[in-house]
């Protein structure tokens, strides 16, 4: 728990910056509403105000700055507003027994989580199998590695709709599988690269030692290469699961999906409800945090079991 | 006495970017059963390369080399030798006990047999009670002892040791040398031992092979007249000093100071 203090310090600093940024971000919206309500604003008319900097607007209309903290459709919501929205769409709904309603972020998070886990499973498996192939076969190294690198230079937003189209063309029902594929596409790479490094971590002398025992290839894989790669694997899994989540959300964005956190972000954008975007964003961040923390725990248990100094 | 390791006209040339390197040149050597043979010489003289040839980790370019009357590779497949590397090379994710069990697992020993053997060799190297510790919890000398125990765990009659004590301090090294001699007397194994240290070579060996570099070759083979019982203070006796002197002369003769 000794790293709690630095984390909290950063959190407080971020909240402070956020809170302070709300005033300049929302001043124009606040002044428009105040003017419609009959208040005296300098200069008059929202068109004229466009050429005036937010700082001058704030200085000249200091009475109305606080209004920016209480808008229905703020350009930048306050932390409190986001927190309230998040609670309204998760905890509050769960208490009322409506956790699985289409308006609940718990429901949408669950949709996203499912695809993320499938994508993570698929991507991790591909990454590990690819790494084993690369380490054991020079042909695989020469043919697979460049393509793995090239694959990551293609923007996933461009690729995602194609994957959706192709998978519906070949008769795949629903969006679960294509989303998982997009997510796996992002997640396999860190696993592949780390596992190649991990499987090659044993020194020559350690491999020689096994040779003096006349160990088979499978034995040296199971007893040396695999355990030696574990620390690399866990590090890459944590990167991989975050990438898988991003992949799923990206997969939900341009594809007309109606459920999932990505869909909530898109809908919030289209309907001009920043609060929905922000709460979906935070739900995604919390989800990622939970997944990474879970993997961290698994890593600790696994590495303690294999004798790492505590 | 029949030879356990026999080398005739052994040559090994490595092809490198800077041209061929003659690592072993016309090596003739017979090692009898129960011998303790030290290989001494400056870096690049081929002492480690010779050991690796015996272990079938390198293949000679020409000449014949037999181990237990077989080719080195056949001997390796019959698990004829235990190899101790310069670095203990214990697996950090395995306990000391599990590290010693590693060769036994690979060779398919029964579980109860493994446990017995681990206990036995731990006792031999004075590491009883450390079975459940991890390598990082042990000192360098203890780690090296564990790696010797690992090489002793299965029944190989030959022990190949490549500068096993090179990275340890003088006092620990003396202690381990004594232990190694006791172990050798107890087990009757044939030991081939690579070292940089003249006192270590003279103290341990029944036969000292002096080598010199470029090309790597044997310049002198000294049969030690010292008795099998060797307390540490044997190093002060005139016999010991005269052998040490002959080794030093041999090293000097083969050494070019350019």
XYZ file of C-alpha atoms in Angstrom:
568
model
C 0.000 0.000 0.000
C 3.017 2.273 0.099
C 2.426 3.210 -3.549
C -1.053 4.486 -2.672
C 0.182 7.952 -1.737
C 1.930 8.763 -5.040
C -1.064 7.429 -6.970
C -3.451 9.580 -4.936
C -1.214 12.619 -5.347
C -1.296 12.292 -9.129
C -5.041 11.676 -9.019
C -5.643 14.832 -6.977
C -3.442 16.853 -9.346
C -5.335 15.536 -12.383
C -8.705 16.319 -10.783
C -7.519 19.828 -10.008
C -6.380 20.469 -13.579
C -9.625 19.007 -14.876
C -11.721 21.131 -12.522
C -9.832 24.277 -13.539
C -10.155 23.470 -17.249
C -13.928 23.277 -17.028
C -14.291 27.087 -16.715
C -12.563 28.099 -20.007
C -13.941 25.081 -21.872
C -17.566 25.825 -20.967
C -17.566 29.638 -20.788
C -19.063 30.129 -24.250
C -21.905 27.677 -23.634
C -22.575 29.225 -20.239
C -22.687 32.765 -21.655
C -25.085 31.709 -24.455
C -27.508 30.287 -21.928
C -27.156 33.285 -19.603
C -27.813 35.662 -22.509
C -30.940 33.724 -23.503
C -32.020 34.033 -19.878
C -31.822 37.828 -20.179
C -28.467 38.551 -18.575
C -26.128 41.312 -19.799
C -23.127 39.741 -21.560
C -20.091 41.546 -22.991
C -19.808 41.386 -25.998
C -23.385 40.688 -27.006
C -24.349 37.808 -29.308
C -22.604 34.441 -29.553
C -21.361 35.168 -33.094
C -19.493 38.259 -31.914
C -18.046 36.368 -28.986
C -16.381 33.821 -31.279
C -13.473 36.153 -32.002
C -12.902 36.930 -28.325
C -10.581 34.687 -26.318
C -12.072 32.599 -23.529
C -9.808 34.347 -21.024
C -11.266 37.775 -21.854
C -14.791 36.391 -21.806
C -14.133 34.996 -18.348
C -12.642 38.288 -17.138
C -15.455 40.406 -18.544
C -18.284 38.138 -17.402
C -16.885 36.790 -14.156
C -20.386 36.472 -12.653
C -21.311 33.747 -15.134
C -18.148 31.627 -14.975
C -19.658 29.365 -12.307
C -22.534 28.488 -14.633
C -20.076 26.482 -16.716
C -19.894 24.001 -13.870
C -23.578 23.174 -14.085
C -24.495 22.786 -17.758
C -26.741 20.027 -19.110
C -24.638 19.538 -22.202
C -21.210 20.810 -21.241
C -18.315 20.741 -23.665
C -16.223 19.438 -20.756
C -18.217 17.973 -17.868
C -16.907 18.366 -14.319
C -15.545 15.323 -12.493
C -18.617 15.402 -10.274
C -20.965 15.369 -13.248
C -19.124 12.415 -14.787
C -19.151 10.617 -11.451
C -22.882 11.190 -11.052
C -23.606 10.032 -14.612
C -21.435 6.970 -14.095
C -23.277 6.118 -10.891
C -26.673 6.777 -12.489
C -25.922 4.320 -15.302
C -24.270 1.630 -13.177
C -24.732 1.398 -9.407
C -28.082 3.173 -9.251
C -29.503 0.963 -11.982
C -28.114 -2.148 -10.351
C -29.861 -1.222 -7.106
C -33.127 -0.890 -8.997
C -32.481 -4.302 -10.526
C -32.018 -2.895 -13.999
C -28.319 -3.714 -14.383
C -28.986 -5.496 -17.690
C -31.120 -2.742 -19.174
C -29.895 -1.345 -22.494
C -29.314 2.019 -20.779
C -26.985 0.532 -18.193
C -23.223 0.745 -18.629
C -22.909 -2.562 -16.800
C -24.693 -4.185 -19.726
C -22.536 -2.406 -22.288
C -19.346 -3.152 -20.342
C -20.304 -6.808 -20.282
C -20.768 -6.832 -24.077
C -17.369 -5.212 -24.510
C -15.734 -7.462 -21.912
C -16.924 -10.608 -23.670
C -15.363 -9.631 -26.985
C -12.251 -8.415 -25.178
C -11.751 -11.752 -23.449
C -12.330 -13.718 -26.640
C -9.953 -11.433 -28.487
C -7.428 -11.684 -25.687
C -7.627 -15.458 -25.703
C -7.332 -15.615 -29.470
C -4.548 -13.025 -29.664
C -2.529 -14.509 -26.806
C -2.773 -17.996 -28.282
C -1.712 -16.741 -31.701
C 1.122 -14.735 -30.148
C 2.465 -17.693 -28.177
C 2.132 -20.169 -31.049
C 3.760 -17.674 -33.401
C 6.617 -17.092 -30.959
C 7.247 -20.827 -30.580
C 7.295 -21.186 -34.369
C 9.691 -18.255 -34.736
C 12.082 -19.514 -32.061
C 12.169 -23.067 -33.408
C 12.075 -22.473 -37.139
C 14.256 -20.126 -39.097
C 11.780 -20.227 -41.958
C 9.031 -19.029 -39.644
C 11.304 -16.325 -38.296
C 12.065 -15.014 -41.770
C 8.505 -15.237 -43.052
C 6.377 -14.449 -39.993
C 8.218 -11.705 -38.157
C 8.179 -9.047 -40.918
C 4.449 -9.589 -41.465
C 3.751 -9.357 -37.775
C 5.480 -5.978 -37.749
C 3.768 -4.796 -40.948
C 0.388 -5.836 -39.519
C 0.810 -3.293 -36.741
C 1.457 -0.414 -39.139
C -2.009 -0.716 -40.710
C -4.444 1.580 -38.896
C -6.953 -0.635 -37.149
C -9.803 1.843 -37.773
C -9.353 1.267 -41.502
C -9.218 -2.476 -41.115
C -12.096 -2.890 -38.657
C -14.997 -2.249 -41.087
C -13.413 -4.619 -43.605
C -13.220 -7.393 -41.051
C -16.912 -6.808 -40.215
C -17.902 -6.852 -43.885
C -15.881 -9.957 -44.691
C -17.149 -11.874 -41.687
C -20.791 -11.072 -42.454
C -20.122 -12.037 -46.082
C -18.908 -15.475 -45.054
C -22.018 -15.887 -42.948
C -20.873 -15.089 -39.404
C -23.868 -13.999 -37.335
C -23.607 -11.058 -34.974
C -20.696 -8.816 -34.101
C -19.071 -10.900 -31.378
C -16.591 -12.766 -33.574
C -15.448 -9.913 -35.836
C -14.962 -7.736 -32.748
C -12.891 -10.481 -31.152
C -10.795 -10.749 -34.310
C -10.122 -7.006 -34.326
C -9.234 -7.166 -30.663
C -6.931 -10.173 -31.226
C -5.284 -8.278 -34.072
C -4.096 -5.622 -31.625
C -3.337 -7.975 -28.772
C -1.233 -10.707 -30.414
C 1.702 -8.459 -31.244
C 3.037 -7.553 -27.786
C 2.619 -11.188 -26.739
C 4.469 -12.417 -29.822
C 7.397 -10.043 -29.413
C 7.790 -10.677 -25.669
C 7.486 -14.416 -26.000
C 10.130 -14.540 -28.738
C 12.398 -12.685 -26.347
C 11.366 -14.842 -23.385
C 11.802 -18.157 -25.167
C 15.260 -17.007 -26.222
C 16.158 -15.826 -22.725
C 18.025 -19.017 -21.651
C 21.781 -18.738 -22.036
C 23.784 -21.006 -24.327
C 25.298 -22.749 -21.299
C 21.829 -23.581 -19.970
C 20.933 -25.156 -23.309
C 24.296 -26.972 -23.365
C 23.551 -28.347 -19.921
C 20.321 -29.904 -21.194
C 22.229 -31.305 -24.150
C 24.622 -33.061 -21.774
C 21.557 -34.751 -20.254
C 20.494 -35.758 -23.759
C 17.174 -33.952 -23.181
C 14.650 -34.058 -26.005
C 13.437 -30.908 -27.731
C 10.118 -31.097 -25.913
C 11.874 -31.516 -22.556
C 14.073 -28.492 -23.072
C 11.025 -26.496 -24.124
C 8.966 -27.494 -21.090
C 11.746 -27.428 -18.511
C 13.813 -24.479 -19.675
C 12.403 -22.225 -22.381
C 8.833 -22.059 -21.153
C 9.553 -21.330 -17.466
C 12.281 -18.855 -18.464
C 9.748 -16.959 -20.571
C 7.084 -16.644 -17.852
C 8.098 -13.182 -16.576
C 8.080 -11.942 -20.182
C 4.698 -13.553 -20.772
C 3.004 -11.833 -17.837
C 4.353 -8.414 -18.741
C 3.085 -8.831 -22.282
C -0.277 -10.161 -21.107
C -0.875 -6.929 -19.217
C -0.103 -4.898 -22.323
C -2.104 -7.366 -24.402
C -5.310 -7.195 -22.384
C -5.322 -3.393 -22.544
C -4.740 -3.590 -26.300
C -7.543 -6.136 -26.614
C -9.944 -3.770 -24.860
C -8.951 -0.897 -27.124
C -9.357 -3.213 -30.110
C -12.869 -4.176 -29.083
C -13.908 -0.563 -28.559
C -12.439 0.384 -31.933
C -14.305 -2.583 -33.387
C -17.547 -1.176 -31.977
C -16.984 2.356 -33.218
C -17.223 2.412 -37.035
C -19.473 -0.570 -37.424
C -22.880 0.653 -36.425
C -22.904 -1.497 -33.315
C -25.592 -0.497 -30.829
C -24.251 -2.178 -27.746
C -20.842 -2.078 -26.122
C -18.836 0.804 -24.705
C -17.573 1.816 -28.162
C -21.158 2.110 -29.373
C -22.016 4.278 -26.334
C -19.133 6.602 -27.155
C -20.251 6.895 -30.771
C -23.908 7.433 -29.857
C -22.932 10.053 -27.270
C -20.995 11.845 -29.997
C -23.819 11.688 -32.532
C -26.473 12.894 -30.076
C -24.292 15.586 -28.567
C -24.282 14.174 -25.057
C -20.707 14.508 -23.807
C -21.703 13.082 -20.452
C -22.501 9.737 -22.096
C -19.118 9.778 -23.856
C -17.245 10.583 -20.697
C -18.985 8.008 -18.578
C -18.432 5.316 -21.232
C -14.791 6.407 -21.369
C -14.457 6.047 -17.639
C -16.251 2.709 -17.658
C -13.684 1.519 -20.238
C -10.792 2.834 -18.122
C -12.140 1.153 -14.995
C -12.617 -2.087 -16.913
C -9.032 -1.933 -18.214
C -7.770 -1.173 -14.717
C -9.617 -4.171 -13.281
C -8.324 -6.518 -15.980
C -4.711 -5.401 -15.589
C -4.950 -5.629 -11.788
C -6.370 -9.132 -12.085
C -3.472 -10.206 -14.312
C -1.044 -8.570 -11.909
C -2.420 -10.708 -9.089
C -2.171 -13.858 -11.192
C 1.414 -12.902 -12.031
C 2.326 -12.406 -8.387
C 0.912 -15.746 -7.375
C 2.548 -17.531 -10.315
C 5.971 -15.937 -9.849
C 5.949 -16.457 -6.099
C 5.203 -20.096 -6.818
C 8.334 -20.162 -8.999
C 10.582 -18.635 -6.371
C 10.938 -15.009 -7.387
C 12.348 -12.885 -4.542
C 9.473 -11.160 -2.785
C 44.884 -49.682 -17.287
C 42.295 -48.976 -19.952
C 41.607 -45.426 -21.000
C 38.324 -43.778 -20.201
C 39.038 -40.824 -22.451
C 41.438 -41.257 -25.333
C 42.436 -38.621 -27.889
C 44.654 -39.224 -30.904
C 45.818 -36.546 -33.334
C 42.816 -34.452 -32.377
C 42.374 -31.244 -34.371
C 39.634 -28.652 -34.240
C 39.514 -25.565 -36.414
C 36.826 -22.908 -35.998
C 35.941 -20.883 -39.072
C 35.563 -17.264 -37.984
C 35.238 -13.986 -39.842
C 38.941 -13.336 -39.211
C 39.905 -16.634 -40.812
C 40.336 -20.100 -39.317
C 41.261 -20.439 -35.647
C 43.204 -23.546 -34.754
C 41.673 -24.313 -31.348
C 43.158 -27.797 -30.950
C 46.259 -29.027 -32.705
C 47.409 -32.670 -32.686
C 46.200 -33.387 -29.176
C 47.300 -36.788 -27.803
C 45.947 -37.719 -24.408
C 44.973 -40.798 -22.430
C 42.905 -40.439 -19.268
C 42.635 -43.583 -17.155
C 39.795 -44.672 -14.917
C 39.773 -42.782 -11.625
C 42.262 -40.158 -12.799
C 41.949 -36.567 -11.711
C 43.244 -34.606 -14.683
C 43.660 -30.845 -14.687
C 43.933 -28.773 -17.829
C 45.851 -25.560 -17.306
C 46.866 -22.823 -19.688
C 46.145 -19.252 -20.718
C 42.922 -18.203 -22.420
C 42.573 -19.547 -25.933
C 44.736 -22.620 -25.355
C 41.843 -24.954 -26.077
C 41.359 -26.447 -22.606
C 37.643 -25.716 -22.505
C 37.309 -26.691 -26.169
C 38.841 -30.081 -25.397
C 36.376 -30.598 -22.566
C 33.501 -29.607 -24.834
C 34.726 -32.126 -27.442
C 34.677 -34.854 -24.808
C 31.126 -33.772 -23.943
C 30.131 -33.823 -27.643
C 29.240 -30.133 -27.440
C 31.870 -29.502 -30.138
C 32.892 -31.796 -32.978
C 36.612 -32.240 -33.768
C 37.685 -31.531 -37.331
C 39.982 -34.560 -37.464
C 41.540 -37.239 -35.292
C 39.888 -39.754 -33.010
C 38.358 -39.200 -29.621
C 36.711 -41.933 -27.606
C 34.868 -41.749 -24.317
C 34.327 -45.094 -22.559
C 35.396 -46.668 -25.859
C 32.545 -44.949 -27.743
C 32.267 -41.803 -29.784
C 31.624 -38.740 -27.594
C 28.103 -38.392 -28.974
C 27.220 -41.989 -28.129
C 28.671 -41.440 -24.670
C 26.556 -38.305 -24.301
C 23.423 -40.203 -25.244
C 24.303 -42.843 -22.656
C 24.708 -40.049 -20.107
C 28.297 -41.085 -19.441
C 29.371 -37.797 -17.874
C 28.217 -34.939 -15.682
C 29.254 -31.457 -16.771
C 29.857 -28.580 -14.351
C 29.973 -25.159 -15.985
C 31.901 -22.095 -14.873
C 28.648 -20.473 -13.811
C 26.477 -22.617 -11.595
C 23.589 -22.007 -14.002
C 20.924 -23.101 -11.554
C 17.385 -22.406 -12.744
C 16.180 -19.478 -10.643
C 12.583 -20.719 -10.675
C 13.511 -24.077 -9.152
C 14.525 -24.798 -5.579
C 17.940 -26.335 -4.959
C 16.280 -29.733 -4.611
C 14.338 -29.266 -7.852
C 17.491 -28.114 -9.642
C 19.273 -31.297 -8.631
C 16.194 -33.253 -9.679
C 16.309 -31.720 -13.187
C 18.620 -34.314 -14.822
C 16.775 -37.095 -13.008
C 13.414 -35.866 -14.354
C 14.833 -35.731 -17.853
C 16.319 -39.196 -17.544
C 13.029 -40.556 -16.230
C 13.919 -41.733 -12.745
C 11.123 -42.869 -10.410
C 9.878 -40.306 -7.876
C 11.084 -42.076 -4.744
C 14.456 -42.743 -6.337
C 14.766 -39.042 -7.175
C 14.096 -38.022 -3.578
C 16.739 -40.475 -2.296
C 19.332 -39.301 -4.749
C 18.717 -35.643 -4.033
C 19.230 -36.275 -0.324
C 22.364 -38.297 -0.986
C 24.127 -35.753 -3.191
C 23.062 -32.821 -1.004
C 24.849 -34.584 1.831
C 27.906 -35.159 -0.361
C 28.327 -31.459 -1.059
C 27.389 -30.398 2.473
C 24.128 -28.712 1.553
C 21.723 -30.679 3.722
C 18.727 -28.623 4.693
C 18.979 -26.296 1.680
C 16.712 -28.398 -0.499
C 13.785 -25.980 -0.334
C 15.837 -22.797 -0.769
C 15.962 -20.925 -4.054
C 19.329 -20.240 -5.745
C 19.226 -16.505 -4.973
C 19.122 -17.333 -1.275
C 22.538 -19.077 -1.510
C 26.080 -17.685 -1.756
C 28.118 -18.178 -4.933
C 30.119 -21.036 -3.408
C 26.978 -22.813 -2.264
C 25.410 -22.391 -5.700
C 28.458 -23.962 -7.298
C 28.283 -26.853 -4.815
C 24.631 -27.320 -5.759
C 25.602 -27.443 -9.417
C 28.205 -30.120 -8.612
C 25.514 -32.037 -6.743
C 23.356 -31.768 -9.852
C 26.132 -33.374 -11.922
C 26.579 -36.126 -9.321
C 22.880 -36.970 -9.038
C 22.905 -39.456 -11.886
C 25.432 -42.257 -12.178
C 27.958 -40.873 -14.618
C 31.480 -42.157 -14.012
C 33.050 -39.104 -15.590
C 32.869 -35.592 -14.202
C 33.823 -32.761 -16.581
C 34.431 -29.484 -14.748
C 35.040 -26.231 -16.616
C 36.627 -23.731 -14.206
C 33.926 -24.428 -11.646
C 35.614 -22.358 -8.933
C 36.974 -19.610 -11.190
C 34.610 -16.937 -9.917
C 35.008 -17.699 -6.213
C 37.342 -16.152 -3.668
C 40.525 -17.870 -2.451
C 39.209 -19.140 0.900
C 36.009 -20.587 -0.528
C 38.019 -22.102 -3.337
C 40.417 -23.853 -0.899
C 37.462 -25.247 0.974
C 35.757 -26.503 -2.167
C 39.005 -28.007 -3.456
C 39.289 -30.046 -0.269
C 35.686 -31.141 -0.558
C 36.175 -32.071 -4.186
C 39.128 -34.302 -3.308
C 37.100 -36.038 -0.606
C 34.285 -36.532 -3.069
C 36.643 -37.929 -5.676
C 38.143 -40.355 -3.151
C 34.663 -41.453 -2.079
C 33.155 -41.934 -5.535
C 36.169 -43.026 -7.583
C 34.978 -40.951 -10.529
C 37.217 -39.874 -13.382
C 37.492 -36.107 -13.273
C 38.627 -33.709 -15.992
C 39.072 -30.256 -14.523
C 39.831 -27.001 -16.325
C 41.536 -24.248 -14.329
C 43.635 -21.094 -14.531
C 45.260 -21.587 -11.162
C 48.590 -23.418 -10.777
C 48.153 -24.265 -7.052
C 44.653 -25.560 -7.713
C 45.848 -27.784 -10.561
C 48.771 -29.202 -8.566
C 46.761 -29.650 -5.387
C 43.942 -31.582 -7.044
C 45.413 -33.618 -9.844
C 47.000 -36.971 -10.486
C 47.842 -35.699 -13.945
C 48.387 -32.116 -15.069
C 48.001 -31.210 -18.725
C 49.751 -27.937 -19.582
C 48.464 -26.259 -22.723
C 49.425 -23.237 -24.792
C 47.566 -21.141 -27.344
C 47.794 -20.362 -31.078
C 47.460 -23.136 -31.994
C 45.921 -24.753 -28.908
C 48.170 -27.662 -28.016
C 49.536 -29.724 -25.159
C 53.057 -28.700 -24.156
C 53.559 -30.914 -21.112
C 51.829 -33.733 -19.270
C 52.906 -34.116 -15.647
C 52.128 -37.237 -13.603
C 51.868 -36.038 -10.030
C 53.928 -37.970 -7.459
C 51.839 -36.551 -4.596
C 49.971 -39.069 -2.406
C 46.178 -39.408 -2.677
C 45.734 -38.041 0.843
C 46.317 -34.318 0.534
C 45.887 -31.960 3.451
C 45.903 -28.260 2.500
C 49.411 -27.733 3.913
C 50.820 -30.153 1.359
C 51.103 -26.988 -0.669
C 54.114 -25.969 1.419
C 56.109 -29.167 0.713
C 59.112 -29.203 -1.680
C 57.456 -31.850 -3.907
C 54.420 -29.648 -4.379
C 56.535 -26.599 -5.113
C 58.684 -28.437 -7.621
C 55.618 -29.636 -9.560
C 54.170 -26.140 -9.432
C 57.475 -24.885 -10.784
C 57.416 -27.348 -13.657
C 53.856 -26.274 -14.535
C 54.926 -22.636 -14.434
C 57.909 -23.374 -16.695
C 55.634 -25.200 -19.105
C 53.215 -22.283 -19.200
C 56.024 -19.802 -19.715
C 57.578 -21.843 -22.556
C 54.275 -21.966 -24.419
C 53.439 -18.351 -23.859
C 54.357 -15.683 -26.336
C 54.426 -12.232 -24.832
C 53.548 -10.234 -27.868
